[in-house]
mmCIF file of C-alpha atoms in Angstrom:
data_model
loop_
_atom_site.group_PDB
_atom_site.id
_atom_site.type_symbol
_atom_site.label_atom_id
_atom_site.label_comp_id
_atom_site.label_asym_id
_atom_site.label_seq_id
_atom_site.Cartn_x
_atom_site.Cartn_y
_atom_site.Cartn_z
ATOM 1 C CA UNK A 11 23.395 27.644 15.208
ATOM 2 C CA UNK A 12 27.295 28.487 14.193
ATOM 3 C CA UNK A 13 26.030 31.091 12.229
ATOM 4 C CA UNK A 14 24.340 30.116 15.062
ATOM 5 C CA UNK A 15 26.855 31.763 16.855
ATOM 6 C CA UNK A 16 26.948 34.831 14.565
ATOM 7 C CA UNK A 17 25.632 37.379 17.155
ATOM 8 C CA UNK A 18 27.619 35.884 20.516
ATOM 9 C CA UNK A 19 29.371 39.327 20.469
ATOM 10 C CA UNK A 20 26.112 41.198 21.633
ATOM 11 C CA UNK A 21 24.637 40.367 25.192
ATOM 12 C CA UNK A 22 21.377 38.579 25.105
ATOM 13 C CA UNK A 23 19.626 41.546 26.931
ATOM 14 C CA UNK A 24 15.810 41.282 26.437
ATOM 15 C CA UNK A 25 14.619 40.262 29.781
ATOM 16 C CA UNK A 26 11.458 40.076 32.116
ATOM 17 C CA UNK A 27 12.700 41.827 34.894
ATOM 18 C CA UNK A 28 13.650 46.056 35.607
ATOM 19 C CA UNK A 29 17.018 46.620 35.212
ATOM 20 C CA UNK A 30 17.581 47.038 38.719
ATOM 21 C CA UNK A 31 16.617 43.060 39.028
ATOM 22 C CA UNK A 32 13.603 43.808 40.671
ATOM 23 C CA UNK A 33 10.006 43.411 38.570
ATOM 24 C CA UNK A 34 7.512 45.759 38.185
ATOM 25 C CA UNK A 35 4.031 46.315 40.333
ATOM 26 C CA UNK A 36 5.011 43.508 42.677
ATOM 27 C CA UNK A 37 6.125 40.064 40.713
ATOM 28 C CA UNK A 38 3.379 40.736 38.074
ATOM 29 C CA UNK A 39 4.753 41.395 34.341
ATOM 30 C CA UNK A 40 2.867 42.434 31.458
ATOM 31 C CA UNK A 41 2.379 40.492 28.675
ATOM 32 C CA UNK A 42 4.699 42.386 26.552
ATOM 33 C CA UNK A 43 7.353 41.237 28.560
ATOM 34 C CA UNK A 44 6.451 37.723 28.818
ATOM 35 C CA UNK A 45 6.400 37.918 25.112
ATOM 36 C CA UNK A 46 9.703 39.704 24.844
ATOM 37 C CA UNK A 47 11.184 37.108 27.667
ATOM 38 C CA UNK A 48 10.137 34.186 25.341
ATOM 39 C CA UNK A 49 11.580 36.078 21.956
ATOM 40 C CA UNK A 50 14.930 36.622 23.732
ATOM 41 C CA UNK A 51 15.177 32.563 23.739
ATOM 42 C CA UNK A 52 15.000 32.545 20.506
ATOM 43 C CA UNK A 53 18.013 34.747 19.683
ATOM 44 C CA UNK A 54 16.269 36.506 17.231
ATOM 45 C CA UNK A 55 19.563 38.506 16.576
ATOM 46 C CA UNK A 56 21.351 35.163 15.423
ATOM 47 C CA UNK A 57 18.553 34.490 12.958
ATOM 48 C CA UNK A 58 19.529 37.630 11.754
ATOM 49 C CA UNK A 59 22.353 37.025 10.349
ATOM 50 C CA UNK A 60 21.117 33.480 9.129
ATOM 51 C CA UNK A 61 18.217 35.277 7.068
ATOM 52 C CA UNK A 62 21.054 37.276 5.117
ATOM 53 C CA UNK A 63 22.288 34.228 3.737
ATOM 54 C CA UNK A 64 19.281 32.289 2.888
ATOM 55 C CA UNK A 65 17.506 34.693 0.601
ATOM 56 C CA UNK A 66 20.623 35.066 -1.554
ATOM 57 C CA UNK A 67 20.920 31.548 -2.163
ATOM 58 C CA UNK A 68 17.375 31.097 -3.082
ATOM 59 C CA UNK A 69 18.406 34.088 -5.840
ATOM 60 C CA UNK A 70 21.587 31.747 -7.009
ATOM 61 C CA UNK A 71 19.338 28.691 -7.222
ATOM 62 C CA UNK A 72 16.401 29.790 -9.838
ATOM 63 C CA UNK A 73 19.285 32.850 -10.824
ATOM 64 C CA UNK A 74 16.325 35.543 -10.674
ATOM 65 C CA UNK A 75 14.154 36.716 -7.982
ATOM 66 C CA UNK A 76 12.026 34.168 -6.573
ATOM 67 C CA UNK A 77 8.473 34.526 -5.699
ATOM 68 C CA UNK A 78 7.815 36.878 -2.841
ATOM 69 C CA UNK A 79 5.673 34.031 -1.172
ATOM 70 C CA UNK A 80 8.203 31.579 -1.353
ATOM 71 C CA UNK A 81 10.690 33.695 0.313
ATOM 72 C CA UNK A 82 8.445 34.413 2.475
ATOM 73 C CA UNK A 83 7.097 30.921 3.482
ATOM 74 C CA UNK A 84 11.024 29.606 3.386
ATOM 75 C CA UNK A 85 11.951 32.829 6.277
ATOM 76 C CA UNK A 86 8.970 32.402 8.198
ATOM 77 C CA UNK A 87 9.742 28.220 8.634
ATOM 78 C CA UNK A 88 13.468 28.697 8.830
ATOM 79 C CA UNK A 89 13.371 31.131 11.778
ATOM 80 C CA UNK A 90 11.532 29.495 13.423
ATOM 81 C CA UNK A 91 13.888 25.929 13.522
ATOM 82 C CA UNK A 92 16.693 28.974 14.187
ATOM 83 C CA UNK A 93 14.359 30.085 17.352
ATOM 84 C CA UNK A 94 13.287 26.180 18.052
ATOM 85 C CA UNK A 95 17.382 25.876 18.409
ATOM 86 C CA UNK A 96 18.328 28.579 20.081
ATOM 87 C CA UNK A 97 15.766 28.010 22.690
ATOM 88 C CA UNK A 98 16.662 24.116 23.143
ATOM 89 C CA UNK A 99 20.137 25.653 23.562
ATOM 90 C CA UNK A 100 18.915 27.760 26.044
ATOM 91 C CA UNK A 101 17.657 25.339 28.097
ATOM 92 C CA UNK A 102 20.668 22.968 27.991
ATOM 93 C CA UNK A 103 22.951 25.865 28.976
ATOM 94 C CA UNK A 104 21.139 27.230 31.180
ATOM 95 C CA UNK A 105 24.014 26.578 33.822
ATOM 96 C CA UNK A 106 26.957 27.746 32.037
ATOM 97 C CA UNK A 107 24.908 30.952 30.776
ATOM 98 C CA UNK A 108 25.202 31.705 34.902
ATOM 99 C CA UNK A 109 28.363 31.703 35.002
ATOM 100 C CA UNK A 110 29.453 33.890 31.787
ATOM 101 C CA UNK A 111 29.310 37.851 32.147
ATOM 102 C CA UNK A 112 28.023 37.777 27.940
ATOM 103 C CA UNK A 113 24.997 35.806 28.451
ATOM 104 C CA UNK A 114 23.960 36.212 32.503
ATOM 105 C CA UNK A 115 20.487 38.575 31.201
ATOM 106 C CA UNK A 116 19.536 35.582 29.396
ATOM 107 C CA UNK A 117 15.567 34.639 30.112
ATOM 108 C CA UNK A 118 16.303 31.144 31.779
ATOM 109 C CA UNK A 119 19.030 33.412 33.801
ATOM 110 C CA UNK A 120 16.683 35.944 34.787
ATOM 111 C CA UNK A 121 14.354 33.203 35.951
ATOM 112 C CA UNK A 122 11.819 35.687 33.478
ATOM 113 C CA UNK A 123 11.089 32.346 31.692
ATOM 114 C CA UNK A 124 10.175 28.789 33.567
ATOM 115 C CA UNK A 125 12.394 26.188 31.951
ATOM 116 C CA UNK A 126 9.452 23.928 31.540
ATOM 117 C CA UNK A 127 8.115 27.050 29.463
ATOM 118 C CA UNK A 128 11.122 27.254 27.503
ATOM 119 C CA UNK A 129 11.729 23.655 26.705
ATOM 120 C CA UNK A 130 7.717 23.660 25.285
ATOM 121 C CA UNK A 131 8.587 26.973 23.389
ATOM 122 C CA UNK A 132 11.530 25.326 21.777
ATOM 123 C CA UNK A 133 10.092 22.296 20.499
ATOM 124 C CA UNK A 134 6.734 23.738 19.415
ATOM 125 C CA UNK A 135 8.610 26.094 17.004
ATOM 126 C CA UNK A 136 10.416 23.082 15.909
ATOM 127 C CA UNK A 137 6.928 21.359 15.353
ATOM 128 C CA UNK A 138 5.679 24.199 13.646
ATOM 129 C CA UNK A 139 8.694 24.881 11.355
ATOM 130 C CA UNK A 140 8.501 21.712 9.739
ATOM 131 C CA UNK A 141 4.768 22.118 8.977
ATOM 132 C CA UNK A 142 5.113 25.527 7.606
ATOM 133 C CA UNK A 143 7.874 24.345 5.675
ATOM 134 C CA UNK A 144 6.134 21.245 4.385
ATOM 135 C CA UNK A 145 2.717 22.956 3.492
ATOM 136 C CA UNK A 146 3.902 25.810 2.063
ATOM 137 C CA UNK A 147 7.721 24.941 0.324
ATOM 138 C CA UNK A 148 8.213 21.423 0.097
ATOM 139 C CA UNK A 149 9.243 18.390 1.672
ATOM 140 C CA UNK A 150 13.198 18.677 1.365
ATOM 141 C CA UNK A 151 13.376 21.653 2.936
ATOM 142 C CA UNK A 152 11.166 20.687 6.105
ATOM 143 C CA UNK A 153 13.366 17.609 6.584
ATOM 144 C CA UNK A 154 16.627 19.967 6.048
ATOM 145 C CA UNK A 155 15.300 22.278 8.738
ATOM 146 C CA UNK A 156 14.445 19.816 11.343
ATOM 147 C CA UNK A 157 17.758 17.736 10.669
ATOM 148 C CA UNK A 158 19.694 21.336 11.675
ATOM 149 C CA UNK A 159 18.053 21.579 14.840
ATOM 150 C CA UNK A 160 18.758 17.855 16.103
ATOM 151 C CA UNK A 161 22.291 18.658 14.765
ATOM 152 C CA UNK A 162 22.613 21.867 16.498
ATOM 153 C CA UNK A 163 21.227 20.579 19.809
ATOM 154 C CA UNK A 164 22.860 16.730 19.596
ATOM 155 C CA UNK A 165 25.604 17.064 17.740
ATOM 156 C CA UNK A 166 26.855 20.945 18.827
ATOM 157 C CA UNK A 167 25.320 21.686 22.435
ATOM 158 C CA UNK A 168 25.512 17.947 23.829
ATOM 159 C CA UNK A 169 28.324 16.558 22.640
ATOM 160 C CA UNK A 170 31.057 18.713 21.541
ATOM 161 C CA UNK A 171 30.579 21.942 22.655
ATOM 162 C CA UNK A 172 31.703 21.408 26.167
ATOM 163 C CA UNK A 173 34.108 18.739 25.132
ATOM 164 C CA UNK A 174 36.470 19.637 22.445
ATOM 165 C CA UNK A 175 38.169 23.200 20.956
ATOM 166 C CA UNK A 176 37.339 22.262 17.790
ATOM 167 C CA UNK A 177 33.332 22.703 18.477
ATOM 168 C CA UNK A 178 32.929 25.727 16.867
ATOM 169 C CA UNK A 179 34.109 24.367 13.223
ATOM 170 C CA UNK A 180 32.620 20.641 13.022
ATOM 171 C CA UNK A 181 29.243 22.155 15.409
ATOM 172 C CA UNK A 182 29.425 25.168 12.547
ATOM 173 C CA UNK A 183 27.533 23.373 10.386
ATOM 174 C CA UNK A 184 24.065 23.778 11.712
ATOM 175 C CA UNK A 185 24.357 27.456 11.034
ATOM 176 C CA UNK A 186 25.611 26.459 7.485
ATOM 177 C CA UNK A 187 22.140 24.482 6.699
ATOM 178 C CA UNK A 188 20.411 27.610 5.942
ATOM 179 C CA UNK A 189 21.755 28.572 2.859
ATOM 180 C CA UNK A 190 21.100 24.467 1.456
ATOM 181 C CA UNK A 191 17.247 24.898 3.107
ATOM 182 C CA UNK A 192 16.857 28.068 0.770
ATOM 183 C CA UNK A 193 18.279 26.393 -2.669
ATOM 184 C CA UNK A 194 16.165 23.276 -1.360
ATOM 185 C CA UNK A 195 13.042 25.668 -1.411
ATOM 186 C CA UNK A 196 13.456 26.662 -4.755
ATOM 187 C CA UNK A 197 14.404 23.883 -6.764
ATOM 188 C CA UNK A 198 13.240 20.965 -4.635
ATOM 189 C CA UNK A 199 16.679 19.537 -4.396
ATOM 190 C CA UNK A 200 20.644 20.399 -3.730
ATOM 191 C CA UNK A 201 23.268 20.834 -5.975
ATOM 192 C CA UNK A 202 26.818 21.479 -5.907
ATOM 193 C CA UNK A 203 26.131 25.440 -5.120
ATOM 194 C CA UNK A 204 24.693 25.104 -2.429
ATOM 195 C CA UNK A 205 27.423 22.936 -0.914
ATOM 196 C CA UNK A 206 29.491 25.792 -2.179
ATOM 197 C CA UNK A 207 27.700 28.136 -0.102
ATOM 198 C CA UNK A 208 27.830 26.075 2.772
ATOM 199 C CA UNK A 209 31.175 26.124 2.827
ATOM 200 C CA UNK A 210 31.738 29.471 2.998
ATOM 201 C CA UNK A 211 30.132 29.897 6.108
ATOM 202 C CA UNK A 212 32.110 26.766 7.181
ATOM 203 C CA UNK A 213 34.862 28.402 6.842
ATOM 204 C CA UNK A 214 33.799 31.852 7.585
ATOM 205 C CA UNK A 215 32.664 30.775 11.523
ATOM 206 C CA UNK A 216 36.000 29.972 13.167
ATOM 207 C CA UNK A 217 37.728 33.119 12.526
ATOM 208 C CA UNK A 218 34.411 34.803 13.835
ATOM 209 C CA UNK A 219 34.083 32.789 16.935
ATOM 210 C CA UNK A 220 37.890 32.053 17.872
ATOM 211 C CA UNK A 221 38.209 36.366 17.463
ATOM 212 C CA UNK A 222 34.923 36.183 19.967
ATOM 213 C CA UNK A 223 36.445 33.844 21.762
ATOM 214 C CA UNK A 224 39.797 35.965 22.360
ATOM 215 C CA UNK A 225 37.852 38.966 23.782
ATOM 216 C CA UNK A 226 35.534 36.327 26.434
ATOM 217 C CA UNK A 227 38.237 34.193 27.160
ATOM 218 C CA UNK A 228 37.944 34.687 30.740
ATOM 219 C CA UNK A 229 34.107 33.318 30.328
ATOM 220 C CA UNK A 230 34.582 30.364 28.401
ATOM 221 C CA UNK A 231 37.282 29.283 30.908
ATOM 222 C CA UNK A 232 35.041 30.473 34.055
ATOM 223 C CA UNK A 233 32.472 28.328 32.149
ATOM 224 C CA UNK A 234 34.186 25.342 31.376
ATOM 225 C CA UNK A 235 34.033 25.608 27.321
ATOM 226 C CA UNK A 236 37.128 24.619 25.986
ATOM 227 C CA UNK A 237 36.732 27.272 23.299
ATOM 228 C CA UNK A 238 40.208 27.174 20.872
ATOM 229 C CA UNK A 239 41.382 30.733 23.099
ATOM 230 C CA UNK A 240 40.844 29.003 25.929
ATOM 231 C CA UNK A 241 43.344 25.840 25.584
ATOM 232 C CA UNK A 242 45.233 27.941 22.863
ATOM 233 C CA UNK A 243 48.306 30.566 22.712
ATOM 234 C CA UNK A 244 47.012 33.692 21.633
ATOM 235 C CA UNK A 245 49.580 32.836 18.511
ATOM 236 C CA UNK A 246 47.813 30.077 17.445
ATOM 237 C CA UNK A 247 44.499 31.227 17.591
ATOM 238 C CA UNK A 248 45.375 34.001 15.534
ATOM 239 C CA UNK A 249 47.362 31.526 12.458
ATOM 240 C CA UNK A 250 44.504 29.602 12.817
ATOM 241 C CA UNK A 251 42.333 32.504 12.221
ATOM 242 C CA UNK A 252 44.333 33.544 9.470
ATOM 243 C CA UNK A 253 44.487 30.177 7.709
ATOM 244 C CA UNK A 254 41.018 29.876 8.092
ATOM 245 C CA UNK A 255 40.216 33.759 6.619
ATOM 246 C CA UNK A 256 42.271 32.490 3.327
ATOM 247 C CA UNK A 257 40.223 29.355 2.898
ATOM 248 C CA UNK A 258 37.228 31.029 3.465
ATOM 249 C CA UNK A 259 37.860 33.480 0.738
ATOM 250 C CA UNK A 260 39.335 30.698 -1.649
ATOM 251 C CA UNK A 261 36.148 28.983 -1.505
ATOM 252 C CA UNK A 262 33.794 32.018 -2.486
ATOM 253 C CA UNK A 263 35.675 31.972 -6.055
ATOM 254 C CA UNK A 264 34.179 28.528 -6.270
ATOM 255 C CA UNK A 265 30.850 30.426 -7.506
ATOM 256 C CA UNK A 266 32.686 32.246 -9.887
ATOM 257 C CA UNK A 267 31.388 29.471 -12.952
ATOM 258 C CA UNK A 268 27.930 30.069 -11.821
ATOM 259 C CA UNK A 269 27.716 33.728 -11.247
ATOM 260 C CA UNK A 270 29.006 36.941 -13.602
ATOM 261 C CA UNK A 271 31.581 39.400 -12.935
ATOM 262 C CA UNK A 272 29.708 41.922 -10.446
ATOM 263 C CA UNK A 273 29.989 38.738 -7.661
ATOM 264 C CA UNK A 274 33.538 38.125 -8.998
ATOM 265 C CA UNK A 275 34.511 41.310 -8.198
ATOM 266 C CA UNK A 276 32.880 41.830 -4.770
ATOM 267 C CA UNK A 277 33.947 38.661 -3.142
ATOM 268 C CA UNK A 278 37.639 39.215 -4.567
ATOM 269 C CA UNK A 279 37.636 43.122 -2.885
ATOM 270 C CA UNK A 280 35.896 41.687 0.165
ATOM 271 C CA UNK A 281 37.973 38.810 0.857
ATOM 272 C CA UNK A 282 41.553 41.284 0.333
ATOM 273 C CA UNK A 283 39.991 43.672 2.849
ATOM 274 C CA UNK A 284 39.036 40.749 5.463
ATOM 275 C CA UNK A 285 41.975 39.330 5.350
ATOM 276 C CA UNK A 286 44.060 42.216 5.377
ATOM 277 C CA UNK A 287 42.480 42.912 9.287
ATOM 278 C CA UNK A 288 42.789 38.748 9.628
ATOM 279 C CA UNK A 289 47.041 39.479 9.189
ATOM 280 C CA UNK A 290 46.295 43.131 11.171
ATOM 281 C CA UNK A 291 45.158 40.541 13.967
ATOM 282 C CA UNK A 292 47.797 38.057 13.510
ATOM 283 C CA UNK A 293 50.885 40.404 13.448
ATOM 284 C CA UNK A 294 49.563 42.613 16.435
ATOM 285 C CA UNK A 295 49.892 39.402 18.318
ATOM 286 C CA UNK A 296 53.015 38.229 17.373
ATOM 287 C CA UNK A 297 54.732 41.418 18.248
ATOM 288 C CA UNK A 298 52.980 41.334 21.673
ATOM 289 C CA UNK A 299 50.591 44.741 21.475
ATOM 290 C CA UNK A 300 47.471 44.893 22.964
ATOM 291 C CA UNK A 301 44.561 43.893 20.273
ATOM 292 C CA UNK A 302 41.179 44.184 19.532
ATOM 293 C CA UNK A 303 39.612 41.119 18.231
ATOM 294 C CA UNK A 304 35.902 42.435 18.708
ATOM 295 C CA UNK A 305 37.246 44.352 15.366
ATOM 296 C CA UNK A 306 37.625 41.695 13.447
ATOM 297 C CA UNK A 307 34.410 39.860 14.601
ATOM 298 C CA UNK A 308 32.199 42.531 13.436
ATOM 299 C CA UNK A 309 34.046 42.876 10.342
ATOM 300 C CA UNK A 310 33.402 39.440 9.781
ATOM 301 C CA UNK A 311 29.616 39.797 10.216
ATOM 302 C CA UNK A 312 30.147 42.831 7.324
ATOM 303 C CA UNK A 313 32.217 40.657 5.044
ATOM 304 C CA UNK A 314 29.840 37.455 4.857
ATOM 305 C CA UNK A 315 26.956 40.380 4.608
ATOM 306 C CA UNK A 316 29.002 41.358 1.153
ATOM 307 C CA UNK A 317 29.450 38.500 -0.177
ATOM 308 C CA UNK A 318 25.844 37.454 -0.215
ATOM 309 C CA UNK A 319 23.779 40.592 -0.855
ATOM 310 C CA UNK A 320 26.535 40.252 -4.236
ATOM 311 C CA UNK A 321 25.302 36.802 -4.744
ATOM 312 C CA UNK A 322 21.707 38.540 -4.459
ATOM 313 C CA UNK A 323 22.386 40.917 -7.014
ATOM 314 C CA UNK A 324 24.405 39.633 -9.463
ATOM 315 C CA UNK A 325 21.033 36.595 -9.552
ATOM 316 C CA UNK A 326 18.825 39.238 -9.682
ATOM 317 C CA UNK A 327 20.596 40.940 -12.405
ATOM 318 C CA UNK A 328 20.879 37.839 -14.681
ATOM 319 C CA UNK A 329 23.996 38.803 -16.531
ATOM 320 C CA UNK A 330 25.593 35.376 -18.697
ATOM 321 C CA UNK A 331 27.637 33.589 -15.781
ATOM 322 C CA UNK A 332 31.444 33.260 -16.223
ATOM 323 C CA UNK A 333 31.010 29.378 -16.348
ATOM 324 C CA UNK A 334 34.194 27.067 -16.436
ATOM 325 C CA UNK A 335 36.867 27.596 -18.371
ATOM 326 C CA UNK A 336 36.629 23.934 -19.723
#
């Protein structure tokens, strides 16, 4: 999902097979790694990231804690439409994830998974997401989370990830949706927040996949993804990460009516320090040095992580919001 494709940087490593390629006691594997085979397909490093931003919200939306089973129920359903997803995905790309040095140890690579397996895999979770989500949350929610994964998988995978350089930012959204899926859980509806919220990841994932993309340019060409540093000038790709980083950090101020000042304060700090190493980027390229984009990529995992562990806390504080100045 586009926070779905928050963890691309790390190699999808969990595998059925000895490192050497061979597997153990002739062929047989142990049910530990059949279980660890299937896991891998579900990125469970991706969900992650995805988890950080849906408890927070679910804070903003009651502005307390929220019940311990709710949060619960909402992170059990909502990973697993992220793993029903990931594994789909999986399965469609299968033959591009051959071809790309970042994602070769993947299951259906590794042949440690039968695709027939993984294509059941994917859309039982997706099955069972929705019923978690409807028996134990609410309706909303289960319709949010199954409405991610057909956009993730129809929308994202099928149509424009292998078509267009701007698949990243409109295929984004599915790894937007869980942030709305958490404010859904809580108050059984969605409001203006949570579009707020969604937007920041918006904007958030193109500087974090374009400065991915810099560093496995070679593997999105080889693959045929017309990711932005594939088609791009190294210049471009790093204005548009720039312009991007500023938008990004406009829109967190957005919350500023609805939270107090300790989230003020923390997404202002954040946002200088990101996008002091977005212009870092920007003006190492201009000038022609080598760079290292992977920097920025993992800062950007760090920055989104501070902005919504301050959403967390400033909720779970309760001090009187800022509101609007009108």
């Amino acid at each position: 999902m586009s926070l779905v494709n928050a963890a691309h940087g790390r190699s999808d490593s969990t595998s059925a097979v000895h490192p050497t390629g061979e597997r153990p006691h002739g062929g047989r594997r142990t049910i530990r790694q059949v279980v660890g085979a299937y896991a891998a397909l579900a990125k469970p490093r991706v969900i992650e990231l995805l988890l950080v931003t849906t408890i927070p919200a679910m804070f903003l939306a009651g502005r307390e804690i929220p019940s311990p089973w709710l949060v619960l129920a909402t992170l059990v359903g909502g990973t697993m439409a992220a793993g029903s997803a990931n594994a789909l995905n999986c399965v469609i790309d299968a033959d591009i994830d051959k071809v790309m040095n970042r994602t070769k140890r993947r299951p259906l690579v590794k042949d440690s998974v039968p695709r027939r397996g993984a294509l059941i895999f994917g859309l039982a979770l997706g099955v069972l997401s929705f019923v978690v989500l409807y028996f134990t949350v609410n309706l909303l929610s289960a319709i949010l989370a199954i409405a991610t994964i057909l956009f993730y998988i129809f929308v994202y995978t099928l149509l424009l990830k292998r078509r267009t350089s701007q698949n990243v930012v409109w295929g984004g959204a599915a790894g937007c949706m869980p942030v709305v899926i958490g404010w859904a859980a809580v108050t059984g509806t969605v409001e203006w927040p949570a579009f707020v919220m969604f937007g920041v990841i918006f904007f958030w994932t193109p500087p974090h996949t374009w400065a991915l993309g810099m560093k496995y340019r070679d593997d999105y060409e080889r693959a045929g993804v017309p990711m932005l540093p594939v088609v791009a000038t190294p210049q471009h790709v790093a204005r548009q990460i720039v312009i991007y980083s500023w938008v990004m950090v406009a829109w967190t101020l957005l919350l500023v009516p609805v939270t107090s000042w300790i989230y003020t304060t923390f997404a202002i700090l954040a946002g200088a320090w990101f996008l002091f190493y977005a212009h870092s980027l920007n003006a190492a390229v201009r000038r022609g040095e080598e760079t290292k984009p992977m920097s920025l990529f993992h800062r950007s995992n760090t920055y989104l992580m501070i902005v919504f562990v301050a959403l967390a806390v400033d909720s779970a504080i309760g001090l009187p919001t800022i509101g609007l100045p009108f």
